[in-house]
Amino acid sequence: MRIVKGIGIALGVLVIFAVALSVMFRQEILRLQYQTSLFTGADQQEHFVRQEEYYPTVNMAASEDPFLFENGKPLILPATFTYKSETFRTNAFLKDTDTAALLILKDGEILYEKYWLTGARDEQWLSHSLSKSVISAAVGLAVRDGHIKSIEDPITNYIPALKESGYNNVRIKDILQMSSGIRWDEDYSDPNSDMNRVGLAMLLGSSYDKLVASMVNERKPGEYHRYTGMDTQALTYLVAEAVGRPVYEYLQEELWRPLGAEHDGFWITDRHGRELGLGGLNATARDFAKFAELYRLGGAWRGIQILPADWVAASVTPDAPHLQPGDNPLSDHSLGYGYQWWTPDSESGDFTGIGIYNQFMYVSPKNGMVIIKLSCNRYYASEDSPKAYRELETFAMFREIIDSVTPPDIAD
């Protein structure tokens, strides 16, 4: 009887210990559950609005003078659009890609705004690689303020700790253009890929700066475009070192509040407080639209030149052979590239930020339009098929929307 009683007490202690551990490590447990669900076809709508429950975060506070877009003439979406001779029903496509927010602006006025799933006007959504375009802006601000003398400088002028890495003597410009020459594997399905090394660092909360310093060189910089998330993380490290303060603080004062952000934006960080610049910004659709509008307007906002106009122009202009859109043997992608912005083609002048799971900040300056699409496409990268990505179909939908507002003969 005493043995049974002793076993019962021991089991009770174990249960209490297990409960205590689950409370102490609740964030880590939730983080593990979330990360292991990615790229499996699992529904992500609950996850992309709960990132602060999974990771350490830092806030960019909303503006004390928030800017509110005015409403324009309401837009009825085109019923269909065509991509590669295949016709898609617009509403079905939005549903198939698990769209959470679609916001369409013309000349700074809202023509269409709708939310689905867990999306909402006041909901901060995980942007994934849309964050890269914001980090690019942070570099531009640091150049504007003289913290970075020139993007022709090697990054190691500002971060001596990278002299033993593949980033030694690599120009900041080459890193901005994802042409650093760093060896990088973005394969989400390969547990040993570089991208999944980032995932492991996120899971453990380990240093993103050390991850940057672990990169090795594969090619001569400035000659080949390879989409490399670690390049953006290197730029995040650069801005922090150059300005001498956390990136989120700098962006809060120099970008977020001047734009009149309606809501806080927050960044995922490692346990040392370094922002996940390659994909960790969470914000509302309207605040992403303000950022995209800033670029549509050449860096000017409400009478203030926040970003230099020449910086914005260079950011969205492929300026070397390896950065040009199309079938390019010097690039691993068919889209063109600027400073952490994509260019779909050489003719339209359009440019876009793109995040996995189908996040978009699409800008068409010639037509005065901005389109924000936030999504949680559950099938993203779950199979090796173009239909598991959907970026190019989405561009076709955007062009149909733009043409419905500004017909091509008028736009020309």
PDB file of N, CA and C in Angstrom, residues 323-364:
ATOM      1  N   LEU A 323      20.306  41.346 -63.179  1.00  0.00           N
ATOM      2  CA  LEU A 323      19.104  41.743 -62.444  1.00  0.00           C
ATOM      3  C   LEU A 323      17.874  41.887 -63.344  1.00  0.00           C
ATOM      4  N   GLN A 324      18.033  41.687 -64.626  1.00  0.00           N
ATOM      5  CA  GLN A 324      16.949  41.939 -65.576  1.00  0.00           C
ATOM      6  C   GLN A 324      15.902  40.835 -65.536  1.00  0.00           C
ATOM      7  N   PRO A 325      14.618  41.199 -65.720  1.00  0.00           N
ATOM      8  CA  PRO A 325      13.561  40.182 -65.756  1.00  0.00           C
ATOM      9  C   PRO A 325      13.599  39.381 -67.046  1.00  0.00           C
ATOM     10  N   GLY A 326      12.966  38.216 -67.016  1.00  0.00           N
ATOM     11  CA  GLY A 326      12.905  37.370 -68.197  1.00  0.00           C
ATOM     12  C   GLY A 326      13.764  36.126 -68.032  1.00  0.00           C
ATOM     13  N   ASP A 327      13.992  35.441 -69.125  1.00  0.00           N
ATOM     14  CA  ASP A 327      14.815  34.232 -69.114  1.00  0.00           C
ATOM     15  C   ASP A 327      16.276  34.652 -69.031  1.00  0.00           C
ATOM     16  N   ASN A 328      16.784  34.707 -67.820  1.00  0.00           N
ATOM     17  CA  ASN A 328      18.101  35.300 -67.563  1.00  0.00           C
ATOM     18  C   ASN A 328      19.046  34.252 -66.981  1.00  0.00           C
ATOM     19  N   PRO A 329      20.072  33.847 -67.723  1.00  0.00           N
ATOM     20  CA  PRO A 329      21.003  32.835 -67.201  1.00  0.00           C
ATOM     21  C   PRO A 329      21.844  33.333 -66.029  1.00  0.00           C
ATOM     22  N   LEU A 330      21.818  34.642 -65.788  1.00  0.00           N
ATOM     23  CA  LEU A 330      22.591  35.214 -64.682  1.00  0.00           C
ATOM     24  C   LEU A 330      21.757  35.395 -63.421  1.00  0.00           C
ATOM     25  N   SER A 331      20.564  34.828 -63.414  1.00  0.00           N
ATOM     26  CA  SER A 331      19.663  34.960 -62.269  1.00  0.00           C
ATOM     27  C   SER A 331      18.958  33.638 -62.013  1.00  0.00           C
ATOM     28  N   ASP A 332      18.584  33.407 -60.753  1.00  0.00           N
ATOM     29  CA  ASP A 332      17.837  32.193 -60.438  1.00  0.00           C
ATOM     30  C   ASP A 332      16.334  32.439 -60.447  1.00  0.00           C
ATOM     31  N   HIS A 333      15.929  33.600 -61.012  1.00  0.00           N
ATOM     32  CA  HIS A 333      14.507  33.937 -61.019  1.00  0.00           C
ATOM     33  C   HIS A 333      14.158  34.665 -62.303  1.00  0.00           C
ATOM     34  N   SER A 334      12.901  34.536 -62.725  1.00  0.00           N
ATOM     35  CA  SER A 334      12.464  35.193 -63.965  1.00  0.00           C
ATOM     36  C   SER A 334      12.081  36.652 -63.759  1.00  0.00           C
ATOM     37  N   LEU A 335      11.920  37.067 -62.522  1.00  0.00           N
ATOM     38  CA  LEU A 335      11.590  38.465 -62.242  1.00  0.00           C
ATOM     39  C   LEU A 335      12.863  39.292 -62.129  1.00  0.00           C
ATOM     40  N   GLY A 336      12.727  40.594 -62.396  1.00  0.00           N
ATOM     41  CA  GLY A 336      13.843  41.499 -62.196  1.00  0.00           C
ATOM     42  C   GLY A 336      13.974  41.893 -60.740  1.00  0.00           C
ATOM     43  N   TYR A 337      15.101  42.534 -60.384  1.00  0.00           N
ATOM     44  CA  TYR A 337      15.327  42.861 -58.978  1.00  0.00           C
ATOM     45  C   TYR A 337      16.044  44.186 -58.834  1.00  0.00           C
ATOM     46  N   GLY A 338      15.631  44.934 -57.793  1.00  0.00           N
ATOM     47  CA  GLY A 338      16.278  46.187 -57.440  1.00  0.00           C
ATOM     48  C   GLY A 338      16.895  46.076 -56.060  1.00  0.00           C
ATOM     49  N   TYR A 339      16.567  47.037 -55.189  1.00  0.00           N
ATOM     50  CA  TYR A 339      17.033  46.974 -53.806  1.00  0.00           C
ATOM     51  C   TYR A 339      15.940  46.329 -52.967  1.00  0.00           C
ATOM     52  N   GLN A 340      15.857  45.020 -52.991  1.00  0.00           N
ATOM     53  CA  GLN A 340      14.871  44.267 -52.220  1.00  0.00           C
ATOM     54  C   GLN A 340      13.427  44.496 -52.703  1.00  0.00           C
ATOM     55  N   TRP A 341      13.285  44.872 -53.957  1.00  0.00           N
ATOM     56  CA  TRP A 341      11.998  44.970 -54.638  1.00  0.00           C
ATOM     57  C   TRP A 341      12.095  44.185 -55.946  1.00  0.00           C
ATOM     58  N   TRP A 342      11.007  43.531 -56.328  1.00  0.00           N
ATOM     59  CA  TRP A 342      10.929  42.793 -57.584  1.00  0.00           C
ATOM     60  C   TRP A 342      10.316  43.654 -58.689  1.00  0.00           C
ATOM     61  N   THR A 343      10.731  43.401 -59.926  1.00  0.00           N
ATOM     62  CA  THR A 343      10.095  44.035 -61.082  1.00  0.00           C
ATOM     63  C   THR A 343       9.578  42.928 -62.003  1.00  0.00           C
ATOM     64  N   PRO A 344       8.267  42.858 -62.226  1.00  0.00           N
ATOM     65  CA  PRO A 344       7.702  41.760 -63.014  1.00  0.00           C
ATOM     66  C   PRO A 344       8.110  41.756 -64.479  1.00  0.00           C
ATOM     67  N   ASP A 345       8.385  42.947 -65.049  1.00  0.00           N
ATOM     68  CA  ASP A 345       8.714  43.030 -66.473  1.00  0.00           C
ATOM     69  C   ASP A 345       9.537  44.281 -66.725  1.00  0.00           C
ATOM     70  N   SER A 346       9.889  44.485 -67.990  1.00  0.00           N
ATOM     71  CA  SER A 346      10.719  45.637 -68.345  1.00  0.00           C
ATOM     72  C   SER A 346       9.914  46.808 -68.886  1.00  0.00           C
ATOM     73  N   GLU A 347       8.616  46.627 -69.109  1.00  0.00           N
ATOM     74  CA  GLU A 347       7.819  47.631 -69.807  1.00  0.00           C
ATOM     75  C   GLU A 347       6.893  48.453 -68.906  1.00  0.00           C
ATOM     76  N   SER A 348       6.239  47.810 -67.951  1.00  0.00           N
ATOM     77  CA  SER A 348       5.156  48.475 -67.230  1.00  0.00           C
ATOM     78  C   SER A 348       5.629  49.505 -66.220  1.00  0.00           C
ATOM     79  N   GLY A 349       6.821  49.319 -65.674  1.00  0.00           N
ATOM     80  CA  GLY A 349       7.268  50.173 -64.573  1.00  0.00           C
ATOM     81  C   GLY A 349       6.729  49.735 -63.228  1.00  0.00           C
ATOM     82  N   ASP A 350       5.967  48.635 -63.206  1.00  0.00           N
ATOM     83  CA  ASP A 350       5.426  48.120 -61.951  1.00  0.00           C
ATOM     84  C   ASP A 350       6.548  47.486 -61.128  1.00  0.00           C
ATOM     85  N   PHE A 351       6.358  47.472 -59.804  1.00  0.00           N
ATOM     86  CA  PHE A 351       7.283  46.764 -58.918  1.00  0.00           C
ATOM     87  C   PHE A 351       6.498  46.214 -57.739  1.00  0.00           C
ATOM     88  N   THR A 352       7.092  45.266 -57.040  1.00  0.00           N
ATOM     89  CA  THR A 352       6.330  44.585 -55.995  1.00  0.00           C
ATOM     90  C   THR A 352       7.232  43.999 -54.919  1.00  0.00           C
ATOM     91  N   GLY A 353       6.723  43.976 -53.713  1.00  0.00           N
ATOM     92  CA  GLY A 353       7.285  43.146 -52.662  1.00  0.00           C
ATOM     93  C   GLY A 353       6.516  41.837 -52.672  1.00  0.00           C
ATOM     94  N   ILE A 354       7.199  40.744 -52.372  1.00  0.00           N
ATOM     95  CA  ILE A 354       6.571  39.431 -52.373  1.00  0.00           C
ATOM     96  C   ILE A 354       6.988  38.681 -51.120  1.00  0.00           C
ATOM     97  N   GLY A 355       5.999  38.096 -50.430  1.00  0.00           N
ATOM     98  CA  GLY A 355       6.284  37.241 -49.285  1.00  0.00           C
ATOM     99  C   GLY A 355       5.688  35.863 -49.492  1.00  0.00           C
ATOM    100  N   ILE A 356       6.318  34.855 -48.901  1.00  0.00           N
ATOM    101  CA  ILE A 356       5.779  33.501 -49.027  1.00  0.00           C
ATOM    102  C   ILE A 356       4.350  33.443 -48.500  1.00  0.00           C
ATOM    103  N   TYR A 357       3.640  32.431 -48.945  1.00  0.00           N
ATOM    104  CA  TYR A 357       2.217  32.268 -48.636  1.00  0.00           C
ATOM    105  C   TYR A 357       1.370  33.340 -49.298  1.00  0.00           C
ATOM    106  N   ASN A 358       1.955  34.040 -50.299  1.00  0.00           N
ATOM    107  CA  ASN A 358       1.237  35.006 -51.133  1.00  0.00           C
ATOM    108  C   ASN A 358       0.910  36.322 -50.444  1.00  0.00           C
ATOM    109  N   GLN A 359       1.961  36.984 -49.959  1.00  0.00           N
ATOM    110  CA  GLN A 359       1.867  38.370 -49.491  1.00  0.00           C
ATOM    111  C   GLN A 359       2.383  39.270 -50.612  1.00  0.00           C
ATOM    112  N   PHE A 360       1.696  40.384 -50.856  1.00  0.00           N
ATOM    113  CA  PHE A 360       2.106  41.280 -51.937  1.00  0.00           C
ATOM    114  C   PHE A 360       1.902  42.745 -51.554  1.00  0.00           C
ATOM    115  N   MET A 361       2.869  43.584 -51.935  1.00  0.00           N
ATOM    116  CA  MET A 361       2.699  45.036 -52.029  1.00  0.00           C
ATOM    117  C   MET A 361       2.993  45.358 -53.489  1.00  0.00           C
ATOM    118  N   TYR A 362       1.972  45.511 -54.300  1.00  0.00           N
ATOM    119  CA  TYR A 362       2.144  45.702 -55.745  1.00  0.00           C
ATOM    120  C   TYR A 362       1.901  47.166 -56.084  1.00  0.00           C
ATOM    121  N   VAL A 363       2.853  47.766 -56.795  1.00  0.00           N
ATOM    122  CA  VAL A 363       2.791  49.199 -57.083  1.00  0.00           C
ATOM    123  C   VAL A 363       2.874  49.415 -58.594  1.00  0.00           C
ATOM    124  N   SER A 364       1.920  50.182 -59.117  1.00  0.00           N
ATOM    125  CA  SER A 364       1.906  50.538 -60.542  1.00  0.00           C
ATOM    126  C   SER A 364       1.903  52.061 -60.652  1.00  0.00           C
TER     127      SER A 364
END
